Tab-separated table of C-alpha atoms in Angstrom:
chain	number	residue	atom	x	y	z
A	1	MET	CA	34.811	-16.016	78.176
A	2	ARG	CA	35.473	-12.682	79.919
A	3	ASP	CA	34.291	-8.912	78.535
A	4	TYR	CA	37.887	-7.020	78.395
A	5	ASN	CA	36.031	-4.146	77.246
A	6	ALA	CA	35.222	-3.307	80.757
A	7	PHE	CA	38.858	-3.726	82.013
A	8	SER	CA	41.114	-0.747	82.451
A	9	ASP	CA	44.450	-0.266	80.898
A	10	ALA	CA	46.327	-1.477	84.187
A	11	ALA	CA	43.920	-4.630	84.167
A	12	LEU	CA	44.898	-5.473	80.937
A	13	LEU	CA	48.696	-4.966	80.931
A	14	PRO	CA	49.291	-8.163	83.060
A	15	LEU	CA	47.088	-10.411	80.894
A	16	LEU	CA	48.627	-8.676	77.879
A	17	LYS	CA	52.341	-9.669	79.519
A	18	GLU	CA	50.933	-13.669	80.082
A	19	GLY	CA	50.080	-13.852	76.335
A	20	GLU	CA	46.268	-13.407	76.820
A	21	VAL	CA	45.674	-12.866	72.906
A	22	LEU	CA	41.787	-11.478	73.885
A	23	ALA	CA	43.653	-8.928	76.374
A	24	PHE	CA	45.825	-7.621	72.963
A	25	ASN	CA	42.917	-7.727	70.754
A	26	GLU	CA	41.261	-5.241	73.166
A	27	VAL	CA	44.018	-3.096	73.329
A	28	TYR	CA	44.109	-2.809	69.599
A	29	ALA	CA	41.167	-2.430	69.284
A	30	ARG	CA	41.159	0.226	72.078
A	31	TYR	CA	43.725	1.900	70.411
A	32	PHE	CA	44.356	1.588	66.899
A	33	ARG	CA	42.275	4.117	65.855
A	34	LEU	CA	43.679	6.593	68.475
A	35	LEU	CA	47.179	6.106	67.064
A	36	TYR	CA	46.510	5.822	63.547
A	37	GLN	CA	44.635	9.468	63.364
A	38	TYR	CA	47.734	10.982	65.516
A	39	ALA	CA	50.188	9.442	62.556
A	40	TRP	CA	47.964	10.946	60.161
A	41	ASN	CA	47.892	14.352	61.586
A	42	ILE	CA	51.911	14.296	60.971
A	43	LEU	CA	52.162	12.163	57.768
A	44	ASN	CA	49.176	12.184	56.145
A	45	ASN	CA	49.701	9.370	54.176
A	46	GLU	CA	47.334	6.688	54.954
A	47	GLU	CA	49.723	3.607	54.141
A	48	GLU	CA	52.936	5.100	56.175
A	49	CYS	CA	50.652	5.940	59.181
A	50	SER	CA	48.743	2.190	58.803
A	51	ASP	CA	52.385	0.531	58.392
A	52	ALA	CA	53.516	2.530	61.681
A	53	VAL	CA	51.035	1.878	63.864
A	54	GLN	CA	50.774	-2.081	62.742
A	55	GLU	CA	54.079	-2.090	63.070
A	56	ILE	CA	53.884	-0.621	66.960
A	57	PHE	CA	51.152	-3.087	67.885
A	58	VAL	CA	53.789	-6.140	66.446
A	59	TRP	CA	56.564	-4.886	68.450
A	60	LEU	CA	53.833	-5.058	71.595
A	61	TRP	CA	52.708	-8.529	70.939
A	62	GLU	CA	56.473	-10.024	70.663
A	63	ASN	CA	58.022	-7.933	73.268
A	64	ARG	CA	54.993	-8.171	75.878
A	65	SER	CA	56.406	-10.524	78.549
A	66	THR	CA	59.304	-7.761	78.639
A	67	LEU	CA	57.219	-4.852	78.983
A	68	GLU	CA	57.782	-2.399	81.971
A	69	VAL	CA	54.430	0.181	81.311
A	70	THR	CA	52.710	2.616	83.793
A	71	SER	CA	50.444	4.233	81.060
A	72	LEU	CA	49.678	2.171	77.904
A	73	LYS	CA	48.162	4.361	76.628
A	74	GLY	CA	51.001	7.043	76.720
A	75	TYR	CA	53.538	4.517	76.227
A	76	LEU	CA	51.674	3.471	73.027
A	77	MET	CA	51.006	7.502	71.668
A	78	ALA	CA	55.402	7.480	72.286
A	79	ALA	CA	56.171	4.398	70.454
A	80	VAL	CA	54.199	6.089	67.422
A	81	LYS	CA	55.931	9.246	67.935
A	82	TYR	CA	59.498	7.704	67.755
A	83	ARG	CA	58.584	5.452	64.713
A	84	LEU	CA	57.141	8.600	62.943
A	85	ALA	CA	60.346	10.502	63.446
A	86	ARG	CA	62.258	7.429	61.928
A	87	ILE	CA	60.128	7.213	59.168
A	88	ILE	CA	60.650	10.901	58.421
A	89	GLN	CA	64.274	11.073	59.010
A	90	THR	CA	64.449	8.115	56.548
A	91	SER	CA	62.245	9.470	53.888
A	92	ARG	CA	64.397	13.018	53.910
A	93	ARG	CA	67.380	11.331	53.415
A	94	ARG	CA	65.594	9.335	51.222
A	95	ALA	CA	64.571	12.261	49.140
A	96	ALA	CA	68.132	14.156	49.630
A	97	ILE	CA	69.859	10.991	48.024
A	98	LEU	CA	67.474	11.136	45.283
A	99	ALA	CA	68.095	14.743	44.858
A	100	THR	CA	71.765	14.521	44.239
A	101	ASN	CA	72.095	14.339	40.552
A	102	VAL	CA	74.483	11.654	39.868
A	103	GLU	CA	74.877	11.476	36.471
A	104	MET	CA	75.562	8.386	34.738
A	105	PRO	CA	76.637	7.710	31.207
A	106	THR	CA	73.612	6.420	29.336
A	107	ILE	CA	74.148	3.407	26.818
A	108	THR	CA	73.162	5.514	24.144
A	109	ARG	CA	75.920	8.174	25.220
A	110	ILE	CA	78.568	5.507	25.433
A	111	ASP	CA	77.586	4.681	21.677
A	112	GLU	CA	77.768	8.244	20.766
A	113	ASP	CA	81.066	8.470	21.904
A	114	PHE	CA	82.338	5.307	20.072
A	115	GLU	CA	80.750	6.924	17.034
A	116	VAL	CA	82.421	10.158	17.075
A	117	LYS	CA	85.886	8.359	17.807
A	118	GLU	CA	85.521	6.154	14.865
A	119	LEU	CA	84.204	8.899	12.450
A	120	ARG	CA	87.398	11.017	13.929
A	121	LYS	CA	89.813	7.936	13.079
A	122	VAL	CA	87.873	7.523	9.267
A	123	ILE	CA	88.614	10.940	8.513
A	124	THR	CA	92.314	11.327	9.709
A	125	GLU	CA	92.442	8.180	7.830
A	126	PHE	CA	90.574	9.314	4.982
A	127	SER	CA	92.860	13.044	5.078
A	128	GLU	CA	96.258	10.718	4.990
A	129	THR	CA	95.105	9.792	1.568
A	130	LEU	CA	94.834	13.270	0.209
A	131	PRO	CA	97.632	14.729	-1.756
A	132	GLN	CA	99.639	16.957	0.295
A	133	ARG	CA	98.139	19.777	-0.847
A	134	ALA	CA	94.312	18.911	-0.580
A	135	ARG	CA	95.292	17.735	2.951
A	136	LYS	CA	96.641	20.874	3.859
A	137	ILE	CA	93.707	22.502	3.048
A	138	PHE	CA	91.050	20.109	4.116
A	139	HIS	CA	92.998	19.889	7.689
A	140	LEU	CA	93.136	24.189	7.673
A	141	SER	CA	89.324	24.161	6.740
A	142	ARG	CA	87.909	21.228	8.361
A	143	VAL	CA	90.310	21.370	12.123
A	144	GLN	CA	91.687	24.852	12.068
A	145	HIS	CA	88.306	25.937	11.137
A	146	LEU	CA	89.769	28.698	9.014
A	147	THR	CA	87.651	30.282	6.373
A	148	ASN	CA	88.305	29.858	2.462
A	149	LYS	CA	89.687	33.220	2.657
A	150	GLU	CA	92.051	32.966	5.192
A	151	ILE	CA	92.982	29.422	3.732
A	152	ALA	CA	94.193	31.193	0.530
A	153	ALA	CA	95.996	34.165	1.914
A	154	ARG	CA	98.114	31.440	4.323
A	155	MET	CA	98.751	29.361	1.211
A	156	GLY	CA	99.203	32.164	-1.352
A	157	ILE	CA	96.649	30.321	-3.791
A	158	SER	CA	93.050	31.984	-4.906
A	159	GLU	CA	90.100	31.133	-2.696
A	160	LYS	CA	88.491	29.343	-5.991
A	161	THR	CA	91.340	26.474	-5.303
A	162	VAL	CA	90.523	26.374	-1.886
A	163	GLU	CA	87.107	26.022	-2.576
A	164	ASN	CA	87.530	23.487	-5.318
A	165	GLN	CA	90.032	21.083	-3.319
A	166	ILE	CA	87.572	21.346	-0.316
A	167	THR	CA	84.361	20.469	-2.627
A	168	ILE	CA	86.811	17.585	-4.257
A	169	ALA	CA	87.551	16.256	-0.823
A	170	LEU	CA	84.165	16.107	0.489
A	171	LYS	CA	83.047	14.458	-2.376
A	172	LYS	CA	85.659	11.603	-1.867
A	173	LEU	CA	84.926	11.752	1.831
A	174	ARG	CA	80.977	11.060	1.328
A	175	SER	CA	82.017	8.009	-1.176
A	176	ASP	CA	84.227	6.470	1.169
A	177	LEU	CA	82.282	7.056	4.328
A	178	SER	CA	79.080	5.514	1.999
A	179	LYS	CA	81.378	2.593	1.515
A	180	LYS	CA	82.645	2.322	4.780
A	181	MET	CA	79.257	2.480	6.435
A	182	LEU	CA	77.754	-0.070	3.631
A	183	SER	CA	80.232	-2.344	4.901
A	184	PHE	CA	79.675	-2.269	8.367
A	185	LEU	CA	76.028	-2.788	7.712
A	186	LEU	CA	76.539	-5.863	6.017
A	187	LEU	CA	78.725	-7.476	8.958
């Protein structure tokens, strides 16, 4: 068994190209810590550094037969540098994507929109059942948001009449809504 740690990089390269596993193990033992430290100085992320260096060694083993390397150390350092550049570029792209605020309608929001539409429909249907004058007072109060005083002036009636008509209409509406909610819950 050969003692590969005594071999120079130049002597290890041809053995590595031939698929000598022990030569590869020596290259790994010789350069892993150096490459990891280089990656750590740039990324400061243990997992990403380890993955990047491991990927370089996997690539080195898989492509060993086609290597055209004059300086193993320089080659490995450059490979790690380019791998780190890709990692940084990818993480920046990922961060930019995550930073964009895309508003997705939530189920709750969709449900709320549906409930509001249903409530408006029920109120509209209810207001159509009111006598004409009560319907107009209710519409001016709840849709056009006029005050009791403004409604009274517009219709030529007393404020007290407006107040009474709105009170009666709201009581009926509450009663109708209670019945509809009860029937809805029983479904």
